[in-house]
Amino acid sequence: MRNLKHPKWMKLSNLLVPSLVVGTILLAEQSTGGSQWSLGDPHLNVVSRTANEATRITAVTALAVDFAAHQQFEARPAGAATARAIQTADAFSQPSANIPFAGELDFKVGNGLFRKLWVSSPSSTLASDGLGPLYNARSCQRCHIKDGRGHPPENAEDNAVSMFLRVSIPGPDDAAILEIADYIATLPDPTYGTQLQDFAVQGHASEYRLGITYEEERIVLADGSEVSLRHPTYTADNLGYGPLHPDAMFSPRVAPQMIGLGLLEAIPAADILSAADPDDLDGDGISGRPNVVWSYEFDQPMLGRFGLKAGSPTIRQQSAEAFRGDIGISSPLFPSGAGECTGAQSACQTAIHGDGDDRLTEIDDVGLDLVTFYSRNLAVPARRNMDDPAVLRGKQVFYETGCTSCHRPSFVTHRLEDRPEQSFQLIWPYTDMLLHDMGPALADNRPEARATGREWRTPPLWGIGLTEQVSGHTYFLHDGRARSLLEAILWHGGEAQRQRDAVVEMRTSDRDALITYLESL
């Protein structure tokens, strides 16, 4: 039950009334003359849609039924923001194609901050000090290499710079956020916090070293071919500050690709919630639940959109969380100079931090806004080979197998007054932005807000076919265990078990066409 008298809930109600219950989420709608709707997306400066626009949007985002040729506008998955599909590792590092001239400088400066190597304090480079003392990487780019997908360590000597372990312990009932229904209470590990850092500045001990072992499982497909899946086991080795809590829960994470984030942020919350079916009332086996998390920007619950379990509501908050947890950099949203260090790590708490002189935090509002702008405007490359017969056949297989039940092909973003790059764009991300139970094999058994230990947000598929070109590998899923797109599909379970089994039973030509289609995205 929500505590409706809680002051934060009363504040939310005052902001967003009258209210409408959608599933288990209390959101808000306001109407003007019955033809315009303004939804509770406080992170956006929205211009209301007209009834005519709503009708057009319904038509243009309808699922394809004819696979003889590609759909109109499908060539530009990010609408007018779509970038050229260049054949280099920089394919994910281009700005939105419709970025105004005045925004190009902000994008480039934001890129500089995204790539900047932070150093420990004290330092003569005052604009760049404040690293750690505990950290996973010295820059954003060190994890999101070329703005692409991270990877697990290749061998015992390879560090885990683009992968880490989240950690938490079960929390008591009074640790739940009462304003959010079905919120699962967790607490940081009392010694190690919510994220394990495998690096430390001089004079400090790192928290751990990530250990991974794999056990191979052979899967025989209906055509007699074999695929091997590797089952990972994770350990936190060489703990630097004593034992973890006995109830510690781990979640391995590799850095996701960065393209199209601003467009995902601009999808109307109501359009995402319209697909939620937590009780599977339509009986199709697909539930889909929204995650709802606390916004530190707006001091209220918001729809979770970003992160592998949709644990962050906005790009700005996600960026600030990464500065804190990954690099140990304080920001206006998370002002502690000790980053993610806990009270049990006294040397980290008392270390010299980079927030002295005239700086209140190690990165200020201006810097955080520039990194946010850069992250918001990393463009999605154009589609390739859309009219190849194998691609068209693969698209038909994708649709008829039911993959679109979670990987929703398209949305139209809000009409925005102050974000022209993301305003009123027809986009093709292939995600419903909802949580789905993916079965025990993919479970990390660690909840996050409303997400259970078996639930993950549907990842966007746009750009997935360029992973090897950009990142130099073909590792997929939340921890990079899948070494190919086919392996990633075969790991699907839970709500996607039926689709996974259909792929196992497919004719070789249809399965190959399906992979070819995914590689064209």
Short mmCIF file of C-alpha atoms in Angstrom, two decimals:
data_model
loop_
_atom_site.label_atom_id
_atom_site.label_comp_id
_atom_site.label_asym_id
_atom_site.label_seq_id
_atom_site.Cartn_x
_atom_site.Cartn_y
_atom_site.Cartn_z
CA MET A 1 0.00 0.00 0.00
CA ARG A 2 1.15 3.52 -0.79
CA ASN A 3 1.27 5.96 2.08
CA LEU A 4 -0.91 8.65 0.47
CA LYS A 5 -0.24 11.04 3.36
CA HIS A 6 3.52 10.85 2.90
CA PRO A 7 4.74 14.38 2.04
CA LYS A 8 6.48 13.21 -1.16
CA TRP A 9 3.26 11.56 -2.34
CA MET A 10 1.26 14.69 -1.55
CA LYS A 11 3.78 16.70 -3.55
CA LEU A 12 3.39 14.33 -6.52
CA SER A 13 -0.39 14.53 -6.31
CA ASN A 14 -0.28 18.31 -6.35
CA LEU A 15 1.93 18.24 -9.44
CA LEU A 16 0.02 15.65 -11.42
CA VAL A 17 -3.74 15.84 -10.89
CA PRO A 18 -6.29 14.59 -11.75
CA SER A 19 -4.92 11.06 -11.50
CA LEU A 20 -5.59 7.87 -13.41
CA VAL A 21 -4.67 4.38 -12.28
CA VAL A 22 -2.79 2.51 -15.00
CA GLY A 23 -1.97 -1.01 -13.84
CA THR A 24 -0.28 -0.59 -10.48
CA ILE A 25 1.13 2.85 -11.26
CA LEU A 26 -0.51 6.10 -10.29
CA LEU A 27 0.16 8.47 -13.14
CA ALA A 28 -1.66 11.53 -14.37
CA GLU A 29 -3.42 12.91 -17.39
CA GLN A 30 -4.77 16.33 -18.03
CA SER A 31 -7.08 17.12 -20.92
CA THR A 32 -7.88 20.32 -22.77
CA GLY A 33 -11.21 20.27 -24.55
CA GLY A 34 -11.02 16.50 -24.82
CA SER A 35 -8.63 16.62 -27.79
CA GLN A 36 -5.23 17.30 -26.25
CA TRP A 37 -3.42 15.28 -23.63
CA SER A 38 -0.49 16.20 -21.40
CA LEU A 39 1.02 13.22 -19.60
CA GLY A 40 3.08 13.09 -16.44
CA ASP A 41 6.58 13.28 -17.96
CA PRO A 42 8.15 15.99 -15.77
CA HIS A 43 11.54 15.63 -17.45
CA LEU A 44 10.12 16.97 -20.72
CA ASN A 45 8.69 20.27 -21.90
CA VAL A 46 5.81 18.76 -23.85
CA VAL A 47 3.49 20.21 -26.45
CA SER A 48 0.22 18.30 -26.32
CA ARG A 49 -0.82 16.00 -29.15
CA THR A 50 -4.05 16.64 -31.00
CA ALA A 51 -6.64 13.93 -31.61
CA ASN A 52 -5.71 13.96 -35.30
CA GLU A 53 -2.04 13.41 -34.46
CA ALA A 54 -2.96 10.52 -32.18
CA THR A 55 -4.84 8.86 -35.02
CA ARG A 56 -1.91 9.29 -37.38
CA ILE A 57 0.49 7.89 -34.80
CA THR A 58 -1.64 4.79 -34.32
CA ALA A 59 -1.59 4.17 -38.06
CA VAL A 60 2.13 4.77 -38.60
CA THR A 61 3.20 2.57 -35.66
CA ALA A 62 0.94 -0.37 -36.53
CA LEU A 63 2.72 -3.70 -36.94
CA ALA A 64 3.68 -4.69 -40.47
CA VAL A 65 1.54 -7.26 -42.26
CA ASP A 66 3.18 -7.10 -45.69
CA PHE A 67 6.79 -8.22 -45.97
CA ALA A 68 7.34 -7.84 -49.70
CA ALA A 69 9.23 -4.58 -49.15
CA HIS A 70 10.41 -2.44 -46.26
CA GLN A 71 7.99 -0.09 -44.54
CA GLN A 72 7.85 3.60 -45.25
CA PHE A 73 10.30 5.55 -43.04
CA GLU A 74 11.93 2.33 -41.78
CA ALA A 75 15.24 3.33 -43.35
CA ARG A 76 15.68 6.05 -40.70
CA PRO A 77 15.26 4.31 -37.33
CA ALA A 78 15.78 7.57 -35.43
CA GLY A 79 13.65 9.72 -37.70
CA ALA A 80 15.32 12.98 -38.70
CA ALA A 81 18.00 12.34 -36.07
CA THR A 82 19.29 9.25 -37.95
CA ALA A 83 22.99 9.36 -38.86
CA ARG A 84 24.74 7.85 -41.86
CA ALA A 85 25.74 4.20 -41.54
CA ILE A 86 29.49 4.68 -41.81
CA GLN A 87 31.74 1.62 -42.01
CA THR A 88 34.12 2.44 -39.17
CA ALA A 89 34.25 1.97 -35.41
CA ASP A 90 32.89 5.52 -35.03
CA ALA A 91 29.43 4.52 -36.28
CA PHE A 92 27.91 5.06 -32.80
CA SER A 93 29.76 8.33 -32.10
CA GLN A 94 27.93 10.62 -34.51
CA PRO A 95 25.62 13.44 -33.39
CA SER A 96 21.92 13.56 -34.20
CA ALA A 97 21.65 14.46 -37.88
CA ASN A 98 19.10 17.19 -37.10
CA ILE A 99 21.12 18.84 -34.35
CA PRO A 100 21.02 22.65 -34.65
CA PHE A 101 24.28 24.43 -35.37
CA ALA A 102 24.33 25.89 -31.86
CA GLY A 103 24.13 22.38 -30.42
CA GLU A 104 27.16 21.06 -32.29
CA LEU A 105 29.58 22.79 -29.93
CA ASP A 106 27.73 21.47 -26.88
CA PHE A 107 27.90 17.97 -28.35
CA LYS A 108 31.65 18.23 -28.93
CA VAL A 109 32.35 19.66 -25.48
CA GLY A 110 30.16 16.96 -23.95
CA ASN A 111 32.12 14.38 -25.91
CA GLY A 112 35.31 15.82 -24.44
CA LEU A 113 33.96 15.43 -20.92
CA PHE A 114 32.73 11.92 -21.73
CA ARG A 115 36.25 10.97 -22.85
CA LYS A 116 38.15 12.95 -20.18
CA LEU A 117 40.50 11.00 -17.92
CA TRP A 118 39.96 11.99 -14.29
CA VAL A 119 42.92 12.08 -11.89
CA SER A 120 43.18 11.72 -8.14
CA SER A 121 43.26 14.64 -5.73
CA PRO A 122 45.16 16.78 -4.99
CA SER A 123 46.23 17.71 -8.50
CA SER A 124 47.31 20.76 -10.44
CA THR A 125 44.61 19.94 -13.01
CA LEU A 126 41.79 21.20 -10.81
CA ALA A 127 39.12 20.73 -13.48
CA SER A 128 39.93 17.03 -13.76
CA ASP A 129 40.72 15.88 -10.23
CA GLY A 130 38.49 13.95 -7.86
CA LEU A 131 38.88 10.42 -9.23
CA GLY A 132 37.72 7.73 -6.83
CA PRO A 133 39.22 7.00 -4.39
CA LEU A 134 37.52 3.77 -5.53
CA TYR A 135 36.45 3.41 -9.15
CA ASN A 136 35.82 1.10 -12.10
CA ALA A 137 37.11 3.38 -14.85
CA ARG A 138 38.81 6.77 -15.25
CA SER A 139 36.37 8.01 -17.88
CA CYS A 140 32.95 7.27 -19.32
CA GLN A 141 34.56 6.22 -22.60
CA ARG A 142 36.66 3.57 -20.86
CA CYS A 143 33.47 1.54 -20.24
CA HIS A 144 31.38 2.64 -23.25
CA ILE A 145 34.21 2.11 -25.72
CA LYS A 146 33.40 4.01 -28.92
CA ASP A 147 29.97 4.58 -27.32
CA GLY A 148 29.30 0.90 -27.86
CA ARG A 149 28.81 -2.27 -25.88
CA GLY A 150 31.18 -3.49 -23.18
CA HIS A 151 32.43 -7.03 -22.75
CA PRO A 152 33.40 -9.48 -20.02
CA PRO A 153 37.10 -10.16 -19.44
CA GLU A 154 38.60 -12.24 -22.21
CA ASN A 155 41.09 -14.03 -19.91
CA ALA A 156 42.56 -13.93 -16.42
CA GLU A 157 44.87 -11.05 -17.32
CA ASP A 158 42.11 -8.92 -18.89
CA ASN A 159 40.68 -6.41 -16.43
CA ALA A 160 36.92 -5.91 -16.18
CA VAL A 161 36.95 -2.23 -17.09
CA SER A 162 33.64 -2.43 -18.98
CA MET A 163 32.00 -4.85 -16.55
CA PHE A 164 31.32 -4.83 -12.82
CA LEU A 165 29.11 -6.36 -10.14
CA ARG A 166 26.20 -4.53 -8.58
CA VAL A 167 25.53 -5.66 -5.04
CA SER A 168 22.79 -5.23 -2.44
CA ILE A 169 21.19 -7.04 0.46
CA PRO A 170 17.50 -7.63 1.18
CA GLY A 171 15.95 -4.71 3.02
CA PRO A 172 13.28 -4.55 5.70
CA ASP A 173 9.77 -3.46 4.79
CA ASP A 174 10.38 0.06 6.09
CA ALA A 175 13.20 0.46 3.53
CA ALA A 176 10.68 0.39 0.68
CA ILE A 177 9.58 3.59 -1.05
CA LEU A 178 5.95 3.83 0.01
CA GLU A 179 4.95 5.95 -2.96
CA ILE A 180 5.83 3.14 -5.38
CA ALA A 181 3.56 0.10 -5.37
CA ASP A 182 5.32 -3.29 -5.33
CA TYR A 183 8.68 -1.68 -4.58
CA ILE A 184 11.15 -4.36 -3.43
CA ALA A 185 13.18 -3.13 -0.47
CA THR A 186 16.96 -3.54 -0.70
CA LEU A 187 19.89 -1.94 1.09
CA PRO A 188 23.52 -1.42 0.09
CA ASP A 189 26.01 -3.94 1.35
CA PRO A 190 27.13 -2.38 4.65
CA THR A 191 30.81 -2.53 3.67
CA TYR A 192 30.85 -2.35 -0.13
CA GLY A 193 27.79 -0.26 -1.02
CA THR A 194 25.83 -0.95 -4.21
CA GLN A 195 28.67 -1.48 -6.67
CA LEU A 196 32.02 -3.20 -6.44
CA GLN A 197 34.99 -1.14 -7.68
CA ASP A 198 38.05 -2.99 -8.92
CA PHE A 199 40.43 -0.01 -9.01
CA ALA A 200 41.64 2.49 -6.43
CA VAL A 201 43.88 5.54 -6.37
CA GLN A 202 47.31 5.33 -4.79
CA GLY A 203 47.21 4.60 -1.08
CA HIS A 204 43.82 2.86 -1.16
CA ALA A 205 42.88 -0.77 -1.65
CA SER A 206 40.53 -1.71 -4.46
CA GLU A 207 37.38 -3.51 -3.40
CA TYR A 208 37.75 -6.75 -5.36
CA ARG A 209 38.73 -8.55 -8.51
CA LEU A 210 36.00 -10.00 -10.70
CA GLY A 211 36.23 -13.73 -11.20
CA ILE A 212 34.32 -15.58 -13.94
CA THR A 213 34.24 -19.24 -14.85
CA TYR A 214 32.10 -20.80 -17.58
CA GLU A 215 30.47 -24.16 -18.06
CA GLU A 216 29.41 -25.04 -21.58
CA GLU A 217 25.98 -26.48 -22.44
CA ARG A 218 25.32 -28.07 -25.83
CA ILE A 219 21.99 -27.23 -27.50
CA VAL A 220 20.92 -29.36 -30.47
CA LEU A 221 18.63 -27.59 -32.93
CA ALA A 222 15.92 -29.29 -34.98
CA ASP A 223 18.09 -29.34 -38.11
CA GLY A 224 20.80 -31.22 -36.23
CA SER A 225 23.18 -28.30 -35.83
CA GLU A 226 24.64 -27.57 -32.41
CA VAL A 227 25.09 -24.37 -30.41
CA SER A 228 27.06 -24.15 -27.18
CA LEU A 229 25.87 -21.81 -24.43
CA ARG A 230 28.30 -20.78 -21.72
CA HIS A 231 26.88 -20.62 -18.18
CA PRO A 232 28.84 -18.10 -16.12
CA THR A 233 29.64 -18.22 -12.41
CA TYR A 234 30.78 -14.97 -10.82
CA THR A 235 32.94 -14.46 -7.76
CA ALA A 236 34.15 -11.39 -5.93
CA ASP A 237 37.81 -12.28 -5.34
CA ASN A 238 40.54 -10.52 -3.37
CA LEU A 239 38.10 -8.51 -1.26
CA GLY A 240 39.92 -5.44 0.04
CA TYR A 241 37.72 -4.50 3.00
CA GLY A 242 36.70 -7.76 4.59
CA PRO A 243 33.82 -10.10 3.86
CA LEU A 244 30.63 -9.17 2.08
CA HIS A 245 27.34 -9.44 3.93
CA PRO A 246 26.22 -13.10 3.98
CA ASP A 247 23.01 -12.13 2.14
CA ALA A 248 24.78 -10.14 -0.56
CA MET A 249 23.14 -10.38 -4.00
CA PHE A 250 25.24 -9.85 -7.14
CA SER A 251 24.23 -8.62 -10.57
CA PRO A 252 26.90 -8.67 -13.30
CA ARG A 253 26.62 -5.82 -15.81
CA VAL A 254 28.45 -4.91 -19.00
CA ALA A 255 28.23 -1.37 -20.31
CA PRO A 256 25.39 -1.04 -22.86
CA GLN A 257 25.59 0.86 -26.14
CA MET A 258 24.77 4.58 -25.95
CA ILE A 259 22.90 5.36 -29.18
CA GLY A 260 19.35 6.72 -29.27
CA LEU A 261 19.03 7.43 -25.54
CA GLY A 262 17.46 10.86 -26.00
CA LEU A 263 14.75 9.40 -28.21
CA LEU A 264 13.95 6.69 -25.65
CA GLU A 265 13.69 9.43 -23.04
CA ALA A 266 11.21 11.29 -25.26
CA ILE A 267 8.73 8.41 -25.67
CA PRO A 268 5.48 9.35 -23.90
CA ALA A 269 5.06 7.42 -20.66
CA ALA A 270 1.46 6.63 -21.62
CA ASP A 271 2.62 4.93 -24.83
CA ILE A 272 4.95 2.68 -22.84
CA LEU A 273 2.31 1.92 -20.21
CA SER A 274 -0.27 1.09 -22.87
CA ALA A 275 1.56 -2.18 -23.53
CA ALA A 276 1.85 -3.18 -19.87
CA ASP A 277 -0.11 -6.31 -19.03
CA PRO A 278 1.20 -7.41 -15.62
CA ASP A 279 -1.54 -10.02 -15.14
CA ASP A 280 -1.43 -11.25 -18.77
CA LEU A 281 -5.09 -10.47 -19.23
CA ASP A 282 -4.88 -11.11 -22.97
CA GLY A 283 -3.47 -14.58 -22.36
CA ASP A 284 -0.56 -14.30 -24.81
CA GLY A 285 2.03 -15.31 -22.20
CA ILE A 286 3.65 -11.86 -22.26
CA SER A 287 3.19 -9.70 -19.18
CA GLY A 288 5.36 -6.61 -19.33
CA ARG A 289 5.57 -4.38 -16.27
CA PRO A 290 6.88 -0.85 -15.92
CA ASN A 291 9.63 -0.18 -13.45
CA VAL A 292 9.03 2.89 -11.30
CA VAL A 293 11.96 4.50 -9.53
CA TRP A 294 12.73 7.55 -7.44
CA SER A 295 13.82 10.66 -9.34
CA TYR A 296 16.54 12.64 -7.56
CA GLU A 297 16.02 15.46 -10.05
CA PHE A 298 12.29 15.89 -9.51
CA ASP A 299 11.91 14.38 -6.02
CA GLN A 300 9.09 12.05 -7.02
CA PRO A 301 8.46 8.59 -8.50
CA MET A 302 8.99 8.32 -12.25
CA LEU A 303 8.87 5.67 -14.92
CA GLY A 304 12.19 3.85 -15.12
CA ARG A 305 13.66 3.91 -18.62
CA PHE A 306 17.44 3.39 -18.51
CA GLY A 307 19.71 0.65 -17.31
CA LEU A 308 19.36 -3.08 -17.77
CA LYS A 309 16.44 -3.20 -15.33
CA ALA A 310 15.13 0.32 -16.13
CA GLY A 311 16.52 1.55 -12.82
CA SER A 312 17.00 5.20 -13.84
CA PRO A 313 14.30 7.63 -14.99
CA THR A 314 16.36 10.14 -16.98
CA ILE A 315 19.65 10.38 -18.83
CA ARG A 316 20.85 13.09 -16.46
CA GLN A 317 20.29 10.94 -13.39
CA GLN A 318 21.83 7.90 -15.04
CA SER A 319 24.89 9.98 -15.97
CA ALA A 320 25.23 11.26 -12.40
CA GLU A 321 24.88 7.72 -11.03
CA ALA A 322 27.65 6.55 -13.37
CA PHE A 323 29.93 9.40 -12.32
CA ARG A 324 29.37 8.43 -8.68
CA GLY A 325 29.59 4.65 -8.96
CA ASP A 326 31.94 4.10 -11.90
CA ILE A 327 34.42 6.98 -11.51
CA GLY A 328 33.88 8.25 -7.96
CA ILE A 329 32.96 11.77 -9.10
CA SER A 330 30.51 13.92 -7.16
CA SER A 331 27.78 15.90 -8.93
CA PRO A 332 24.86 18.15 -7.98
CA LEU A 333 22.59 15.08 -7.83
CA PHE A 334 25.04 13.02 -5.75
CA PRO A 335 27.32 15.50 -3.97
CA SER A 336 29.44 13.15 -1.84
CA GLY A 337 33.12 13.54 -2.71
CA ALA A 338 33.69 9.97 -1.57
CA GLY A 339 31.61 8.66 -4.45
CA GLU A 340 30.09 5.30 -3.64
CA CYS A 341 32.30 4.58 -0.62
CA THR A 342 30.51 3.47 2.54
CA GLY A 343 30.93 4.57 6.13
CA ALA A 344 32.87 1.38 6.78
CA GLN A 345 35.57 2.58 4.36
CA SER A 346 36.97 5.32 6.56
CA ALA A 347 40.10 6.03 4.52
CA CYS A 348 37.96 6.70 1.44
CA GLN A 349 35.63 8.97 3.38
CA THR A 350 38.47 11.09 4.81
CA ALA A 351 40.57 11.27 1.63
CA ILE A 352 41.19 14.54 -0.17
CA HIS A 353 38.48 15.04 -2.77
CA GLY A 354 38.27 17.33 -5.77
CA ASP A 355 35.50 19.60 -4.50
CA GLY A 356 37.66 22.26 -2.86
CA ASP A 357 38.35 25.86 -3.87
CA ASP A 358 35.27 27.31 -5.58
CA ARG A 359 33.83 23.93 -6.60
CA LEU A 360 30.95 22.46 -4.67
CA THR A 361 31.14 19.17 -6.57
CA GLU A 362 33.76 17.54 -8.78
CA ILE A 363 31.58 17.95 -11.85
CA ASP A 364 29.20 20.87 -11.74
CA ASP A 365 25.77 21.48 -13.26
CA VAL A 366 27.23 22.78 -16.51
CA GLY A 367 29.49 19.76 -16.97
CA LEU A 368 26.75 17.30 -16.08
CA ASP A 369 24.37 19.01 -18.51
CA LEU A 370 26.95 18.79 -21.31
CA VAL A 371 27.55 15.07 -20.73
CA THR A 372 23.78 14.60 -20.66
CA PHE A 373 23.39 16.50 -23.93
CA TYR A 374 26.10 14.39 -25.54
CA SER A 375 24.53 11.14 -24.33
CA ARG A 376 21.09 12.31 -25.44
CA ASN A 377 22.28 13.05 -28.98
CA LEU A 378 24.40 10.04 -29.91
CA ALA A 379 22.72 9.13 -33.17
CA VAL A 380 21.34 5.83 -34.38
CA PRO A 381 22.85 4.81 -37.76
CA ALA A 382 20.61 4.23 -40.77
CA ARG A 383 19.38 0.74 -41.64
CA ARG A 384 21.28 -1.37 -44.12
CA ASN A 385 20.17 -3.92 -46.76
CA MET A 386 16.48 -3.49 -45.99
CA ASP A 387 15.30 -4.85 -49.34
CA ASP A 388 17.58 -7.87 -49.36
CA PRO A 389 15.22 -10.88 -49.74
CA ALA A 390 16.86 -12.59 -46.76
CA VAL A 391 16.30 -9.49 -44.60
CA LEU A 392 12.65 -9.26 -45.64
CA ARG A 393 12.13 -12.95 -44.93
CA GLY A 394 13.88 -12.57 -41.59
CA LYS A 395 11.61 -9.67 -40.71
CA GLN A 396 8.57 -11.82 -41.45
CA VAL A 397 9.97 -14.58 -39.23
CA PHE A 398 10.66 -12.03 -36.46
CA TYR A 399 7.08 -10.77 -36.56
CA GLU A 400 5.35 -14.11 -37.01
CA THR A 401 7.37 -15.74 -34.23
CA GLY A 402 6.05 -13.11 -31.84
CA CYS A 403 9.29 -11.28 -31.11
CA THR A 404 7.46 -7.96 -31.49
CA SER A 405 5.46 -8.75 -28.33
CA CYS A 406 8.43 -7.40 -26.35
CA HIS A 407 10.64 -5.87 -29.02
CA ARG A 408 8.01 -3.34 -30.07
CA PRO A 409 9.19 -1.92 -33.39
CA SER A 410 8.20 1.75 -33.31
CA PHE A 411 7.02 4.77 -31.35
CA VAL A 412 6.47 8.45 -32.00
CA THR A 413 8.17 10.71 -29.49
CA HIS A 414 6.65 13.67 -27.69
CA ARG A 415 6.46 17.01 -29.47
CA LEU A 416 9.06 18.97 -27.49
CA GLU A 417 9.60 22.70 -27.33
CA ASP A 418 13.24 22.64 -26.23
CA ARG A 419 14.65 19.43 -27.75
CA PRO A 420 14.23 19.68 -31.52
CA GLU A 421 16.44 16.64 -32.15
CA GLN A 422 14.01 14.36 -30.32
CA SER A 423 10.77 16.19 -31.06
CA PHE A 424 7.93 14.27 -32.78
CA GLN A 425 10.12 11.62 -34.42
CA LEU A 426 8.96 8.25 -35.69
CA ILE A 427 11.56 5.89 -34.22
CA TRP A 428 12.25 2.16 -34.52
CA PRO A 429 14.05 1.02 -31.34
CA TYR A 430 12.52 -2.48 -31.07
CA THR A 431 11.79 -2.31 -27.35
CA ASP A 432 8.66 -1.84 -25.27
CA MET A 433 10.74 -0.35 -22.40
CA LEU A 434 9.02 -2.75 -19.99
CA LEU A 435 10.25 -5.42 -17.59
CA HIS A 436 9.83 -9.07 -18.52
CA ASP A 437 10.47 -12.31 -16.66
CA MET A 438 13.21 -13.95 -18.72
CA GLY A 439 13.27 -17.20 -16.78
CA PRO A 440 15.68 -18.76 -14.29
CA ALA A 441 18.63 -19.15 -16.64
CA LEU A 442 19.03 -15.39 -17.12
CA ALA A 443 18.00 -14.45 -13.58
CA ASP A 444 20.49 -12.48 -11.49
CA ASN A 445 18.21 -12.95 -8.44
CA ARG A 446 18.79 -9.33 -7.41
CA PRO A 447 15.79 -6.97 -7.42
CA GLU A 448 15.99 -3.33 -8.45
CA ALA A 449 13.10 -1.04 -7.52
CA ARG A 450 10.04 -2.96 -8.80
CA ALA A 451 12.09 -5.32 -10.99
CA THR A 452 12.41 -8.82 -9.57
CA GLY A 453 15.52 -10.96 -9.79
CA ARG A 454 14.14 -12.61 -12.96
CA GLU A 455 13.06 -9.45 -14.79
CA TRP A 456 14.96 -7.35 -17.32
CA ARG A 457 13.95 -4.38 -19.43
CA THR A 458 13.60 -5.26 -23.11
CA PRO A 459 16.84 -3.98 -24.66
CA PRO A 460 16.59 -1.85 -27.82
CA LEU A 461 17.80 -3.68 -30.93
CA TRP A 462 18.62 -0.69 -33.13
CA GLY A 463 22.27 -0.76 -34.14
CA ILE A 464 22.78 -4.32 -32.88
CA GLY A 465 24.11 -5.47 -36.23
CA LEU A 466 27.00 -2.99 -35.95
CA THR A 467 28.25 -4.34 -32.62
CA GLU A 468 31.28 -6.12 -34.03
CA GLN A 469 32.20 -3.14 -36.22
CA VAL A 470 32.02 -0.70 -33.28
CA SER A 471 33.04 -2.83 -30.30
CA GLY A 472 35.18 -5.51 -31.87
CA HIS A 473 33.13 -8.40 -30.49
CA THR A 474 29.71 -10.04 -30.66
CA TYR A 475 28.94 -10.46 -26.96
CA PHE A 476 25.32 -9.84 -25.96
CA LEU A 477 22.91 -9.90 -23.00
CA HIS A 478 23.38 -8.14 -19.68
CA ASP A 479 26.67 -9.84 -18.90
CA GLY A 480 28.01 -10.62 -22.36
CA ARG A 481 27.59 -14.38 -21.92
CA ALA A 482 26.12 -14.80 -25.42
CA ARG A 483 28.81 -14.87 -28.10
CA SER A 484 26.41 -14.42 -31.00
CA LEU A 485 22.89 -13.25 -31.71
CA LEU A 486 21.75 -16.87 -31.97
CA GLU A 487 23.16 -17.65 -28.53
CA ALA A 488 21.38 -14.58 -27.15
CA ILE A 489 18.07 -15.85 -28.53
CA LEU A 490 18.64 -19.33 -27.10
CA TRP A 491 19.12 -17.84 -23.62
CA HIS A 492 15.55 -16.46 -23.70
CA GLY A 493 13.16 -18.12 -21.27
CA GLY A 494 10.22 -17.21 -19.09
CA GLU A 495 7.86 -15.00 -21.10
CA ALA A 496 9.99 -15.58 -24.21
CA GLN A 497 10.22 -19.37 -23.90
CA ARG A 498 7.75 -19.94 -26.72
CA GLN A 499 9.71 -17.69 -29.09
CA ARG A 500 12.99 -19.33 -28.11
CA ASP A 501 11.59 -22.80 -28.73
CA ALA A 502 10.24 -21.71 -32.10
CA VAL A 503 13.77 -20.68 -33.14
CA VAL A 504 15.09 -24.09 -32.07
CA GLU A 505 12.49 -25.80 -34.28
CA MET A 506 12.91 -23.49 -37.31
CA ARG A 507 14.09 -24.50 -40.71
CA THR A 508 17.72 -23.56 -41.19
CA SER A 509 16.86 -21.03 -43.91
CA ASP A 510 14.34 -19.20 -41.70
CA ARG A 511 16.70 -19.08 -38.72
CA ASP A 512 19.50 -17.75 -40.90
CA ALA A 513 17.14 -15.15 -42.34
CA LEU A 514 16.13 -14.09 -38.82
CA ILE A 515 19.76 -13.46 -37.88
CA THR A 516 20.35 -11.61 -41.15
CA TYR A 517 17.39 -9.36 -40.36
CA LEU A 518 18.72 -8.60 -36.87
CA GLU A 519 22.11 -7.76 -38.35
CA SER A 520 20.42 -5.20 -40.61
CA LEU A 521 19.04 -3.23 -37.66
#
